């Protein structure tokens, strides 16, 4: 009996050890399947509910990559994207233009808000003619509207655009500037235009300064008072205006005597001065030919530039390029990064630097 008992104990011990190993393997396989299922759920952007080691229920909000989809938005006709930012809600906000394929259709401004997996949340269309149809001061004819920039400000947005009228004997048919402040749902809080029957204006950028007013930069063929220089048709244009009414604090024009100039970007420095990015036909500081990038710093009243440099691209000793500034980044350390496309003056290839 003792021998049989000893053999039985050993056999039972071996059985329980094998059973424990099998149970662990089974549990591990179950957990692996559960983790895989949760990971797949997480990849779709869904939140994952789980129980902690302490027995408490908890939720994990999965991060979602925003570069895992390709989707198309638009109408039958032409559709164009001109700017894109993160919305106040953390979604993607696309600013663009659309024009129906119907005969005689005009071009309108469009805002699309999409979530991080590409689903369309909101769409808003702006037509300058319609926006001012009840304004006896303007009462524009049919307009073609071209969006340029959109910026987040507080709980809303600033939008700027250029527009032209197809046939307008009162306001002129040259390019004009439209800008507006929007609430978080893209409803217009306030709107203004810069218009004149005898001149044209083009907007490059818009910001809200620390004092709560608006600074706009771009180009115009109208010289402001006090500007006695003789220049070609287009010159850099800066203006500061009230966001609540039509008050114009100042408007200034700058440029070089023998070439066209245009401002595409503006930002406010920590000392209150204005940094202005642009492009000009003037040769660069090192003699670079063609169209070149400009960087200037103006006082808070838009005068007396302390820095006004011209930069041109050079490659292996060749400086014959048109350098067209498309966008820029103003960093927290007050550095400026330019995004420029460049084309050789005699070769058709365009590149980006």
CSV table of C-alpha atoms in Angstrom, one decimal:
chain,number,residue,atom,x,y,z
A,1,UNK,CA,0.0,0.0,0.0
A,2,UNK,CA,2.8,2.4,0.9
A,3,UNK,CA,4.5,1.7,-2.5
A,4,UNK,CA,1.2,2.3,-4.3
A,5,UNK,CA,0.6,5.5,-2.4
A,6,UNK,CA,4.0,6.8,-3.2
A,7,UNK,CA,3.5,6.1,-6.9
A,8,UNK,CA,0.1,7.7,-6.8
A,9,UNK,CA,1.4,10.9,-5.2
A,10,UNK,CA,4.1,11.3,-7.9
A,11,UNK,CA,1.6,10.6,-10.6
A,12,UNK,CA,-0.9,13.1,-9.2
A,13,UNK,CA,1.8,15.7,-8.8
A,14,UNK,CA,2.8,15.2,-12.4
A,15,UNK,CA,-0.8,15.5,-13.5
A,16,UNK,CA,-1.4,18.8,-11.5
A,17,UNK,CA,1.8,20.3,-12.9
A,18,UNK,CA,0.8,19.4,-16.4
A,19,UNK,CA,-2.7,20.8,-15.9
A,20,UNK,CA,-1.3,24.1,-14.5
A,21,UNK,CA,1.0,24.5,-17.6
A,22,UNK,CA,-2.0,23.8,-19.9
A,23,UNK,CA,-4.1,26.3,-18.1
A,24,UNK,CA,-1.4,29.0,-18.3
A,25,UNK,CA,-1.0,28.3,-22.0
A,26,UNK,CA,-4.7,28.5,-22.5
A,27,UNK,CA,-5.0,31.7,-20.5
A,28,UNK,CA,-2.1,33.2,-22.5
A,29,UNK,CA,-3.7,32.4,-25.8
A,30,UNK,CA,-7.0,33.9,-24.6
A,31,UNK,CA,-5.3,37.1,-23.4
A,32,UNK,CA,-3.4,37.3,-26.7
A,33,UNK,CA,-6.6,37.1,-28.7
A,34,UNK,CA,-8.3,39.7,-26.5
A,35,UNK,CA,-5.3,42.1,-26.8
A,36,UNK,CA,-5.4,41.6,-30.6
A,37,UNK,CA,-9.1,42.3,-30.7
A,38,UNK,CA,-8.7,45.4,-28.5
A,39,UNK,CA,-5.8,46.6,-30.7
A,40,UNK,CA,-7.9,46.2,-33.8
A,41,UNK,CA,-10.7,48.2,-32.1
A,42,UNK,CA,-8.2,50.8,-31.0
A,43,UNK,CA,-7.0,51.2,-34.6
A,44,UNK,CA,-10.5,52.3,-35.7
A,45,UNK,CA,-10.5,55.2,-33.1
A,46,UNK,CA,-12.9,53.5,-30.7
A,47,UNK,CA,-12.2,53.8,-26.9
A,48,UNK,CA,-11.2,50.5,-25.1
A,49,UNK,CA,-12.9,49.6,-21.8
A,50,UNK,CA,-10.9,47.4,-19.4
A,51,UNK,CA,-10.6,46.4,-15.8
A,52,UNK,CA,-7.4,47.3,-13.8
A,53,UNK,CA,-5.5,44.9,-11.5
A,54,UNK,CA,-7.4,46.6,-8.6
A,55,UNK,CA,-10.7,45.6,-10.2
A,56,UNK,CA,-11.7,49.1,-11.2
A,57,UNK,CA,-13.3,49.8,-14.6
A,58,UNK,CA,-11.3,52.2,-16.8
A,59,UNK,CA,-11.3,53.5,-20.4
A,60,UNK,CA,-8.3,54.0,-22.8
A,61,UNK,CA,-8.8,56.6,-25.5
A,62,UNK,CA,-6.8,55.3,-28.4
A,63,UNK,CA,-4.5,57.7,-30.4
A,64,UNK,CA,-5.4,57.8,-34.1
A,65,UNK,CA,-3.0,58.5,-36.9
A,66,UNK,CA,-4.4,61.1,-39.2
A,67,UNK,CA,-2.4,59.9,-42.3
A,68,UNK,CA,-4.2,56.6,-42.7
A,69,UNK,CA,-7.0,57.7,-45.0
A,70,UNK,CA,-7.5,59.1,-48.5
A,71,UNK,CA,-10.8,60.8,-49.2
A,72,UNK,CA,-12.1,63.3,-51.7
A,73,UNK,CA,-14.4,66.2,-51.1
A,74,UNK,CA,-16.0,68.6,-53.6
A,75,UNK,CA,-18.6,69.3,-56.1
A,76,UNK,CA,-18.9,68.7,-59.8
A,77,UNK,CA,-16.6,71.4,-61.2
A,78,UNK,CA,-13.4,72.8,-59.9
A,79,UNK,CA,-12.3,72.4,-56.2
A,80,UNK,CA,-9.1,73.8,-54.7
A,81,UNK,CA,-7.4,73.7,-51.3
A,82,UNK,CA,-5.5,76.8,-50.2
A,83,UNK,CA,-5.0,76.4,-46.5
A,84,UNK,CA,-5.4,73.8,-43.7
A,85,UNK,CA,-5.2,74.1,-39.9
A,86,UNK,CA,-6.3,72.3,-36.7
A,87,UNK,CA,-9.7,73.6,-35.7
A,88,UNK,CA,-10.6,74.7,-32.2
A,89,UNK,CA,-12.2,71.3,-31.7
A,90,UNK,CA,-9.1,69.4,-32.6
A,91,UNK,CA,-10.3,68.4,-36.1
A,92,UNK,CA,-8.8,69.2,-39.5
A,93,UNK,CA,-10.1,72.5,-41.1
A,94,UNK,CA,-9.7,72.9,-44.8
A,95,UNK,CA,-10.1,76.3,-46.5
A,96,UNK,CA,-10.6,76.3,-50.3
A,97,UNK,CA,-12.6,77.4,-53.3
A,98,UNK,CA,-15.2,75.7,-55.4
A,99,UNK,CA,-16.8,76.5,-58.7
A,100,UNK,CA,-19.7,74.6,-60.2
A,101,UNK,CA,-19.4,73.2,-63.7
A,102,UNK,CA,-22.6,75.0,-64.6
A,103,UNK,CA,-22.4,77.7,-67.2
A,104,UNK,CA,-21.9,81.2,-65.7
A,105,UNK,CA,-21.2,79.8,-62.2
A,106,UNK,CA,-19.0,81.9,-59.9
A,107,UNK,CA,-16.2,80.8,-57.6
A,108,UNK,CA,-17.0,80.7,-53.9
A,109,UNK,CA,-15.1,80.2,-50.6
A,110,UNK,CA,-15.6,76.9,-48.8
A,111,UNK,CA,-14.7,75.6,-45.3
A,112,UNK,CA,-14.6,71.9,-44.6
A,113,UNK,CA,-14.2,70.5,-41.1
A,114,UNK,CA,-13.3,66.8,-41.0
A,115,UNK,CA,-12.5,64.5,-38.2
A,116,UNK,CA,-9.2,62.5,-37.8
A,117,UNK,CA,-10.4,59.7,-40.0
A,118,UNK,CA,-11.7,61.9,-42.8
A,119,UNK,CA,-15.4,62.1,-42.0
A,120,UNK,CA,-17.0,65.4,-43.0
A,121,UNK,CA,-18.4,67.2,-40.0
A,122,UNK,CA,-19.3,70.7,-41.3
A,123,UNK,CA,-19.3,72.5,-44.6
A,124,UNK,CA,-19.7,76.3,-45.0
A,125,UNK,CA,-19.8,78.3,-48.2
A,126,UNK,CA,-19.3,82.0,-48.5
A,127,UNK,CA,-20.2,84.2,-51.5
A,128,UNK,CA,-19.1,87.8,-51.2
A,129,UNK,CA,-21.9,89.1,-53.5
A,130,UNK,CA,-24.5,87.5,-51.3
A,131,UNK,CA,-22.9,88.6,-48.1
A,132,UNK,CA,-23.1,92.3,-49.2
A,133,UNK,CA,-26.4,92.1,-51.2
A,134,UNK,CA,-28.1,94.3,-48.6
A,135,UNK,CA,-25.3,96.8,-48.2
A,136,UNK,CA,-26.0,99.9,-50.1
A,137,UNK,CA,-22.4,101.0,-49.8
A,138,UNK,CA,-21.2,98.2,-52.0
A,139,UNK,CA,-23.9,96.1,-53.5
A,140,UNK,CA,-21.4,94.1,-55.6
A,141,UNK,CA,-22.2,92.4,-58.8
A,142,UNK,CA,-21.4,88.7,-59.4
A,143,UNK,CA,-18.1,87.9,-57.7
A,144,UNK,CA,-15.4,85.3,-58.0
A,145,UNK,CA,-14.1,84.7,-54.5
A,146,UNK,CA,-10.7,83.2,-53.8
A,147,UNK,CA,-9.8,82.2,-50.2
A,148,UNK,CA,-6.3,82.8,-49.0
A,149,UNK,CA,-5.8,82.2,-45.2
A,150,UNK,CA,-7.7,81.1,-42.1
A,151,UNK,CA,-6.4,81.5,-38.5
A,152,UNK,CA,-7.7,80.4,-35.1
A,153,UNK,CA,-8.4,83.3,-32.7
A,154,UNK,CA,-9.8,82.6,-29.3
A,155,UNK,CA,-13.0,80.7,-29.8
A,156,UNK,CA,-13.3,81.5,-33.5
A,157,UNK,CA,-11.5,82.2,-36.7
A,158,UNK,CA,-10.2,84.9,-39.0
A,159,UNK,CA,-10.6,84.4,-42.8
A,160,UNK,CA,-9.2,86.5,-45.6
A,161,UNK,CA,-9.8,86.3,-49.3
A,162,UNK,CA,-9.5,88.1,-52.6
A,163,UNK,CA,-12.4,88.7,-54.9
A,164,UNK,CA,-13.2,90.3,-58.3
A,165,UNK,CA,-16.5,91.4,-59.7
A,166,UNK,CA,-17.5,90.3,-63.2
A,167,UNK,CA,-19.1,93.6,-64.2
A,168,UNK,CA,-19.1,96.4,-61.6
A,169,UNK,CA,-19.1,100.1,-62.8
A,170,UNK,CA,-19.5,101.3,-59.2
A,171,UNK,CA,-16.8,99.3,-57.3
A,172,UNK,CA,-14.5,98.6,-60.2
A,173,UNK,CA,-13.5,95.2,-61.6
A,174,UNK,CA,-10.0,95.1,-60.0
A,175,UNK,CA,-9.1,92.7,-57.2
A,176,UNK,CA,-10.4,93.5,-53.7
A,177,UNK,CA,-9.9,92.1,-50.2
A,178,UNK,CA,-12.6,90.5,-48.1
A,179,UNK,CA,-12.0,89.5,-44.5
A,180,UNK,CA,-14.2,88.3,-41.7
A,181,UNK,CA,-14.3,87.0,-38.1
A,182,UNK,CA,-16.1,83.7,-37.6
A,183,UNK,CA,-17.5,82.1,-34.4
A,184,UNK,CA,-16.7,78.4,-33.6
A,185,UNK,CA,-19.5,77.3,-36.0
A,186,UNK,CA,-18.2,79.4,-38.9
A,187,UNK,CA,-21.0,82.0,-38.6
A,188,UNK,CA,-19.8,85.5,-39.5
A,189,UNK,CA,-19.5,87.9,-36.5
A,190,UNK,CA,-18.1,90.8,-38.5
A,191,UNK,CA,-16.9,91.4,-42.1
A,192,UNK,CA,-15.2,94.1,-44.1
A,193,UNK,CA,-13.8,94.7,-47.6
A,194,UNK,CA,-11.0,96.8,-48.9
A,195,UNK,CA,-12.2,98.2,-52.2
A,196,UNK,CA,-11.8,101.1,-54.6
A,197,UNK,CA,-13.0,101.6,-58.2
A,198,UNK,CA,-9.6,102.9,-59.3
A,199,UNK,CA,-7.1,100.5,-57.6
A,200,UNK,CA,-6.7,96.9,-56.8
A,201,UNK,CA,-5.7,95.1,-53.6
A,202,UNK,CA,-4.6,91.5,-53.0
A,203,UNK,CA,-4.4,89.9,-49.5
A,204,UNK,CA,-1.5,87.7,-48.5
A,205,UNK,CA,-2.1,87.1,-44.8
A,206,UNK,CA,-4.1,88.3,-41.7
A,207,UNK,CA,-3.5,88.2,-38.0
A,208,UNK,CA,-5.1,89.5,-34.8
A,209,UNK,CA,-2.6,91.6,-32.9
A,210,UNK,CA,-2.2,91.5,-29.1
A,211,UNK,CA,-4.3,94.7,-28.8
A,212,UNK,CA,-7.3,92.9,-30.4
A,213,UNK,CA,-7.1,94.6,-33.8
A,214,UNK,CA,-6.5,93.2,-37.3
A,215,UNK,CA,-3.3,93.5,-39.4
A,216,UNK,CA,-3.5,92.6,-43.1
A,217,UNK,CA,-0.7,92.4,-45.6
A,218,UNK,CA,-0.6,91.9,-49.3
A,219,UNK,CA,-0.1,94.0,-52.4
A,220,UNK,CA,-1.7,97.0,-54.2
A,221,UNK,CA,-1.1,99.5,-57.0
A,222,UNK,CA,-2.3,102.4,-54.8
A,223,UNK,CA,0.4,104.3,-53.0
A,224,UNK,CA,-0.6,105.5,-49.5
A,225,UNK,CA,-0.1,109.0,-48.3
A,226,UNK,CA,3.5,109.9,-47.5
A,227,UNK,CA,4.9,107.3,-49.9
A,228,UNK,CA,6.7,109.4,-52.6
A,229,UNK,CA,8.7,106.5,-54.2
A,230,UNK,CA,8.1,105.8,-57.9
A,231,UNK,CA,7.5,102.1,-58.3
A,232,UNK,CA,6.0,99.6,-60.7
A,233,UNK,CA,2.4,98.5,-60.3
A,234,UNK,CA,2.5,96.1,-57.3
A,235,UNK,CA,4.0,97.0,-53.9
A,236,UNK,CA,3.8,95.6,-50.4
A,237,UNK,CA,0.7,96.7,-48.5
A,238,UNK,CA,0.2,96.8,-44.7
A,239,UNK,CA,-2.8,98.0,-42.9
A,240,UNK,CA,-4.2,97.9,-39.3
A,241,UNK,CA,-7.9,98.0,-38.7
A,242,UNK,CA,-10.5,97.6,-36.0
A,243,UNK,CA,-12.2,94.2,-35.7
A,244,UNK,CA,-15.4,95.8,-34.5
A,245,UNK,CA,-15.9,98.7,-37.0
A,246,UNK,CA,-14.5,100.3,-40.1
A,247,UNK,CA,-11.7,102.2,-38.3
A,248,UNK,CA,-8.4,102.3,-40.2
A,249,UNK,CA,-5.5,103.0,-37.8
A,250,UNK,CA,-2.9,103.1,-40.6
A,251,UNK,CA,-2.2,101.9,-44.1
A,252,UNK,CA,1.3,101.8,-45.6
A,253,UNK,CA,3.0,100.8,-48.9
A,254,UNK,CA,6.6,99.7,-49.3
A,255,UNK,CA,8.7,98.3,-52.0
A,256,UNK,CA,11.7,98.8,-54.4
A,257,UNK,CA,11.7,101.3,-57.2
A,258,UNK,CA,12.3,99.1,-60.1
A,259,UNK,CA,10.4,95.8,-59.4
A,260,UNK,CA,7.0,94.5,-58.1
A,261,UNK,CA,6.7,93.5,-54.5
A,262,UNK,CA,4.1,91.5,-52.6
A,263,UNK,CA,3.6,90.4,-48.9
A,264,UNK,CA,2.4,86.9,-48.2
A,265,UNK,CA,2.8,86.6,-44.5
A,266,UNK,CA,2.8,88.6,-41.2
A,267,UNK,CA,3.4,87.8,-37.5
A,268,UNK,CA,3.7,89.9,-34.4
A,269,UNK,CA,7.1,89.8,-32.6
A,270,UNK,CA,7.5,89.7,-28.8
A,271,UNK,CA,8.4,93.4,-28.8
A,272,UNK,CA,5.2,94.3,-30.7
A,273,UNK,CA,6.9,94.9,-34.1
A,274,UNK,CA,5.7,93.2,-37.2
A,275,UNK,CA,7.6,90.6,-39.2
A,276,UNK,CA,6.6,90.5,-42.9
A,277,UNK,CA,7.4,87.8,-45.4
A,278,UNK,CA,7.1,88.5,-49.1
A,279,UNK,CA,8.5,88.2,-52.6
A,280,UNK,CA,10.1,90.7,-54.9
A,281,UNK,CA,11.7,91.0,-58.4
A,282,UNK,CA,14.7,92.7,-56.8
A,283,UNK,CA,18.0,90.8,-56.8
A,284,UNK,CA,19.0,89.1,-53.6
A,285,UNK,CA,21.5,90.4,-51.0
A,286,UNK,CA,24.1,88.2,-52.7
A,287,UNK,CA,23.1,89.1,-56.3
A,288,UNK,CA,20.6,86.3,-56.9
A,289,UNK,CA,18.5,86.9,-60.0
A,290,UNK,CA,14.8,86.4,-60.7
A,291,UNK,CA,12.0,86.4,-58.1
A,292,UNK,CA,13.3,86.3,-54.5
A,293,UNK,CA,12.0,86.1,-50.9
A,294,UNK,CA,11.9,89.1,-48.6
A,295,UNK,CA,11.9,89.4,-44.9
A,296,UNK,CA,11.3,92.8,-43.2
A,297,UNK,CA,10.6,94.0,-39.7
A,298,UNK,CA,8.3,97.0,-39.3
A,299,UNK,CA,7.3,99.0,-36.2
A,300,UNK,CA,3.9,98.4,-34.6
A,301,UNK,CA,2.6,101.4,-36.7
A,302,UNK,CA,3.9,99.8,-39.9
A,303,UNK,CA,6.8,102.2,-40.6
A,304,UNK,CA,10.6,102.4,-40.7
A,305,UNK,CA,11.7,98.9,-41.4
A,306,UNK,CA,14.7,98.0,-39.3
A,307,UNK,CA,15.4,94.9,-41.4
A,308,UNK,CA,14.6,94.5,-45.1
A,309,UNK,CA,16.5,91.6,-46.6
A,310,UNK,CA,16.1,89.8,-49.9
A,311,UNK,CA,17.1,86.1,-50.2
A,312,UNK,CA,17.5,84.0,-53.3
A,313,UNK,CA,18.2,80.3,-53.8
A,314,UNK,CA,21.6,79.2,-55.1
A,315,UNK,CA,22.6,75.7,-56.2
A,316,UNK,CA,26.2,74.8,-57.1
A,317,UNK,CA,26.9,78.4,-57.9
A,318,UNK,CA,23.8,78.9,-60.1
A,319,UNK,CA,21.6,81.7,-58.7
A,320,UNK,CA,19.3,82.1,-61.7
A,321,UNK,CA,16.0,81.0,-60.0
A,322,UNK,CA,12.6,82.3,-59.4
A,323,UNK,CA,12.0,81.8,-55.7
A,324,UNK,CA,8.3,81.8,-55.0
A,325,UNK,CA,7.5,81.9,-51.2
A,326,UNK,CA,4.3,79.8,-50.6
A,327,UNK,CA,4.1,79.6,-46.8
A,328,UNK,CA,6.2,80.0,-43.6
A,329,UNK,CA,6.3,79.0,-39.9
A,330,UNK,CA,7.1,81.4,-37.1
A,331,UNK,CA,8.4,79.3,-34.2
A,332,UNK,CA,8.2,79.8,-30.5
A,333,UNK,CA,11.9,80.7,-30.5
A,334,UNK,CA,11.2,83.5,-33.0
A,335,UNK,CA,12.8,81.7,-35.9
A,336,UNK,CA,11.2,81.8,-39.3
A,337,UNK,CA,11.1,78.9,-41.7
A,338,UNK,CA,10.1,79.5,-45.3
A,339,UNK,CA,8.6,77.0,-47.8
A,340,UNK,CA,9.7,78.1,-51.3
A,341,UNK,CA,9.2,76.6,-54.7
A,342,UNK,CA,11.9,77.5,-57.1
A,343,UNK,CA,12.2,77.4,-60.9
A,344,UNK,CA,15.3,77.9,-63.0
A,345,UNK,CA,15.0,81.0,-65.2
A,346,UNK,CA,15.9,79.0,-68.3
A,347,UNK,CA,14.8,75.4,-67.3
A,348,UNK,CA,11.1,74.5,-66.7
A,349,UNK,CA,11.5,72.2,-63.7
A,350,UNK,CA,10.0,73.4,-60.4
A,351,UNK,CA,11.3,72.2,-57.0
A,352,UNK,CA,10.5,72.9,-53.4
A,353,UNK,CA,13.0,73.8,-50.7
